[in-house]
Amino acid sequence: MKIELKNIKYCNALSRDSIAFTANLYVEGKHIAFCEDDGDGGCVKIDANDGCRSLLEDTENYVKQLPKDTENDLNMNLELYVSRLIYENLIEVELNKTLRKHEKDHVIYGKTKLDTERMYYIGSQKIKISIDKLLSIPQYKEKLIKDMTGLIKEGFTIFNTNIPKELINSIYTINKKSNN
């Protein structure tokens, strides 16, 4: 069953004990409910759209069959599932902000999307060298590849969208072969 949230809106000012948000709940592409959390740490409110109560109940039953939340030792339910989707979305939003702001002249990497770090290169004029320039000059590109190879060997993921996927994939492939 495909369960997703769309039209997510966050309200940081109201987030105290939980993430304050509103969102639309979709199941198999159909908008079935409205979800909200007021940020006080209470329940996520999930209100079925007209004519969708039965589908919402089916969704709740489906989610209850999913594996337990081992991190908190909780049985899965729709409220917890929606909270997880919100948390995952917020991590993506924050990563995308970091990428928009810094990837022009930084390598963005991390063990997870939640704990990203940045690495940059300084040229002879003491200014940051853009990733595009690093990729266009052979000795800079070689240094970039060497550094990214080291990061990947240490278990980091490279998140940049401005480094060709083929290049990053080839580094992962080389690392897998050298580990076998």
CSV table of C-alpha atoms in Angstrom, one decimal:
chain,number,residue,atom,x,y,z
A,1,MET,CA,0.0,0.0,0.0
A,2,LYS,CA,1.5,3.4,-1.0
A,3,ILE,CA,1.0,5.9,1.8
A,4,GLU,CA,2.3,9.4,1.4
A,5,LEU,CA,1.9,12.9,2.6
A,6,LYS,CA,1.6,15.9,0.2
A,7,ASN,CA,1.1,19.7,0.7
A,8,ILE,CA,3.2,19.5,3.9
A,9,LYS,CA,3.4,22.8,5.7
A,10,TYR,CA,5.6,23.3,8.8
A,11,CYS,CA,5.2,25.9,11.5
A,12,ASN,CA,8.5,26.1,13.4
A,13,ALA,CA,7.1,28.8,15.7
A,14,LEU,CA,4.6,26.4,17.1
A,15,SER,CA,6.9,23.4,17.3
A,16,ARG,CA,7.6,22.8,21.0
A,17,ASP,CA,7.5,19.1,21.9
A,18,SER,CA,6.8,17.8,18.4
A,19,ILE,CA,6.9,19.1,14.8
A,20,ALA,CA,3.9,21.4,14.1
A,21,PHE,CA,2.6,20.7,10.6
A,22,THR,CA,-0.4,20.2,8.4
A,23,ALA,CA,-0.5,17.7,5.5
A,24,ASN,CA,-2.8,15.8,3.2
A,25,LEU,CA,-2.7,12.0,3.5
A,26,TYR,CA,-2.8,10.1,0.2
A,27,VAL,CA,-3.2,6.3,-0.1
A,28,GLU,CA,-2.7,4.8,-3.6
A,29,GLY,CA,-2.8,8.3,-5.0
A,30,LYS,CA,-6.1,9.2,-3.5
A,31,HIS,CA,-6.4,12.1,-1.0
A,32,ILE,CA,-8.2,10.4,2.0
A,33,ALA,CA,-7.5,12.6,5.0
A,34,PHE,CA,-6.1,15.7,6.5
A,35,CYS,CA,-3.3,15.4,9.1
A,36,GLU,CA,-2.1,18.0,11.7
A,37,ASP,CA,0.0,18.3,14.8
A,38,ASP,CA,-0.1,21.4,16.9
A,39,GLY,CA,3.4,21.0,18.1
A,40,ASP,CA,2.5,20.4,21.8
A,41,GLY,CA,3.7,16.7,21.8
A,42,GLY,CA,0.2,15.3,21.7
A,43,CYS,CA,-1.5,13.1,19.1
A,44,VAL,CA,-1.3,13.7,15.3
A,45,LYS,CA,-4.9,14.4,14.3
A,46,ILE,CA,-6.0,12.4,11.2
A,47,ASP,CA,-9.4,13.4,9.9
A,48,ALA,CA,-10.9,11.4,7.0
A,49,ASN,CA,-12.3,13.2,4.0
A,50,ASP,CA,-15.9,12.7,3.2
A,51,GLY,CA,-16.5,9.2,1.9
A,52,CYS,CA,-13.0,8.0,2.9
A,53,ARG,CA,-13.5,6.7,6.4
A,54,SER,CA,-13.5,3.1,5.3
A,55,LEU,CA,-10.3,3.6,3.3
A,56,LEU,CA,-8.7,5.3,6.3
A,57,GLU,CA,-9.6,2.4,8.6
A,58,ASP,CA,-8.1,0.0,6.0
A,59,THR,CA,-5.0,2.1,6.0
A,60,GLU,CA,-4.8,2.0,9.8
A,61,ASN,CA,-5.2,-1.8,9.8
A,62,TYR,CA,-2.5,-2.1,7.2
A,63,VAL,CA,-0.1,0.0,9.1
A,64,LYS,CA,-0.7,-1.9,12.3
A,65,GLN,CA,0.7,-5.0,10.5
A,66,LEU,CA,4.0,-3.3,9.7
A,67,PRO,CA,7.1,-4.0,11.9
A,68,LYS,CA,7.4,-2.6,15.3
A,69,ASP,CA,9.2,0.7,15.8
A,70,THR,CA,12.3,-0.9,17.3
A,71,GLU,CA,13.9,2.5,18.2
A,72,ASN,CA,11.2,3.3,20.7
A,73,ASP,CA,9.8,-0.3,21.1
A,74,LEU,CA,6.3,0.8,19.9
A,75,ASN,CA,3.8,-1.1,17.8
A,76,MET,CA,3.3,0.7,14.5
A,77,ASN,CA,0.1,2.7,14.1
A,78,LEU,CA,-1.0,5.3,11.5
A,79,GLU,CA,-0.2,8.3,13.8
A,80,LEU,CA,3.4,7.0,14.3
A,81,TYR,CA,3.7,6.2,10.6
A,82,VAL,CA,2.6,9.8,9.7
A,83,SER,CA,5.1,11.2,12.2
A,84,ARG,CA,7.9,9.1,10.6
A,85,LEU,CA,6.9,10.4,7.2
A,86,ILE,CA,7.0,14.0,8.5
A,87,TYR,CA,10.4,13.5,10.1
A,88,GLU,CA,11.8,11.9,6.9
A,89,ASN,CA,10.4,14.8,4.9
A,90,LEU,CA,11.9,17.4,7.2
A,91,ILE,CA,15.3,15.8,6.9
A,92,GLU,CA,15.0,15.9,3.1
A,93,VAL,CA,13.9,19.6,3.3
A,94,GLU,CA,16.9,20.5,5.4
A,95,LEU,CA,19.3,18.5,3.2
A,96,ASN,CA,17.9,20.3,0.1
A,97,LYS,CA,18.4,23.7,1.8
A,98,THR,CA,22.0,22.8,2.5
A,99,LEU,CA,22.6,21.7,-1.0
A,100,ARG,CA,21.0,24.8,-2.5
A,101,LYS,CA,23.1,27.0,-0.3
A,102,HIS,CA,26.5,25.3,-0.3
A,103,GLU,CA,26.9,22.7,-3.1
A,104,LYS,CA,28.2,25.2,-5.6
A,105,ASP,CA,31.5,25.2,-3.9
A,106,HIS,CA,31.3,22.4,-1.3
A,107,VAL,CA,31.2,18.7,-1.3
A,108,ILE,CA,28.2,17.8,1.0
A,109,TYR,CA,28.6,14.4,2.7
A,110,GLY,CA,27.5,12.5,5.7
A,111,LYS,CA,26.8,9.1,7.3
A,112,THR,CA,23.1,10.0,7.1
A,113,LYS,CA,21.1,12.8,5.6
A,114,LEU,CA,20.7,14.1,9.2
A,115,ASP,CA,24.4,14.7,9.9
A,116,THR,CA,25.9,16.3,6.9
A,117,GLU,CA,29.3,17.9,6.7
A,118,ARG,CA,30.9,20.1,4.1
A,119,MET,CA,34.3,20.1,2.5
A,120,TYR,CA,35.7,22.9,0.2
A,121,TYR,CA,38.8,23.7,-1.7
A,122,ILE,CA,40.7,27.0,-1.6
A,123,GLY,CA,42.6,28.3,-4.6
A,124,SER,CA,45.8,30.3,-4.8
A,125,GLN,CA,43.8,33.6,-4.4
A,126,LYS,CA,42.4,32.3,-1.1
A,127,ILE,CA,38.9,32.0,-2.4
A,128,LYS,CA,36.7,28.8,-2.6
A,129,ILE,CA,36.9,26.9,-5.9
A,130,SER,CA,33.6,25.9,-7.3
A,131,ILE,CA,32.8,22.3,-7.9
A,132,ASP,CA,32.4,23.1,-11.7
A,133,LYS,CA,35.9,24.4,-11.8
A,134,LEU,CA,37.3,21.5,-9.8
A,135,LEU,CA,35.7,19.1,-12.3
A,136,SER,CA,37.1,21.1,-15.3
A,137,ILE,CA,40.8,21.2,-14.3
A,138,PRO,CA,42.5,17.7,-14.3
A,139,GLN,CA,44.6,18.1,-11.2
A,140,TYR,CA,41.7,19.5,-9.2
A,141,LYS,CA,39.4,16.8,-10.4
A,142,GLU,CA,42.0,14.1,-9.4
A,143,LYS,CA,42.2,15.6,-5.9
A,144,LEU,CA,38.4,15.8,-5.7
A,145,ILE,CA,38.1,12.1,-6.7
A,146,LYS,CA,40.8,11.1,-4.3
A,147,ASP,CA,39.1,12.9,-1.4
A,148,MET,CA,35.6,11.6,-2.3
A,149,THR,CA,37.1,8.1,-2.5
A,150,GLY,CA,38.4,8.5,1.0
A,151,LEU,CA,35.1,9.7,2.3
A,152,ILE,CA,33.2,6.8,0.7
A,153,LYS,CA,35.8,4.3,2.1
A,154,GLU,CA,35.0,5.8,5.6
A,155,GLY,CA,31.3,5.1,5.1
A,156,PHE,CA,30.1,8.5,4.0
A,157,THR,CA,27.6,9.3,1.3
A,158,ILE,CA,28.2,12.2,-1.2
A,159,PHE,CA,24.9,14.1,-1.5
A,160,ASN,CA,25.9,16.7,-4.2
A,161,THR,CA,23.6,16.9,-7.2
A,162,ASN,CA,26.2,19.0,-9.2
A,163,ILE,CA,28.8,16.2,-9.3
A,164,PRO,CA,28.1,13.8,-12.2
A,165,LYS,CA,26.3,10.6,-11.0
A,166,GLU,CA,28.6,8.6,-13.2
A,167,LEU,CA,31.6,9.9,-11.4
A,168,ILE,CA,30.3,9.2,-7.9
A,169,ASN,CA,29.0,5.8,-9.0
A,170,SER,CA,32.4,4.9,-10.4
A,171,ILE,CA,34.0,5.8,-7.1
A,172,TYR,CA,31.5,3.5,-5.3
A,173,THR,CA,32.2,0.7,-7.8
A,174,ILE,CA,36.0,1.1,-7.3
A,175,ASN,CA,35.5,1.0,-3.5
A,176,LYS,CA,33.3,-2.1,-3.6
A,177,LYS,CA,35.9,-3.9,-5.8
A,178,SER,CA,38.8,-3.0,-3.5
A,179,ASN,CA,36.8,-4.2,-0.4
A,180,ASN,CA,36.2,-7.6,-2.0
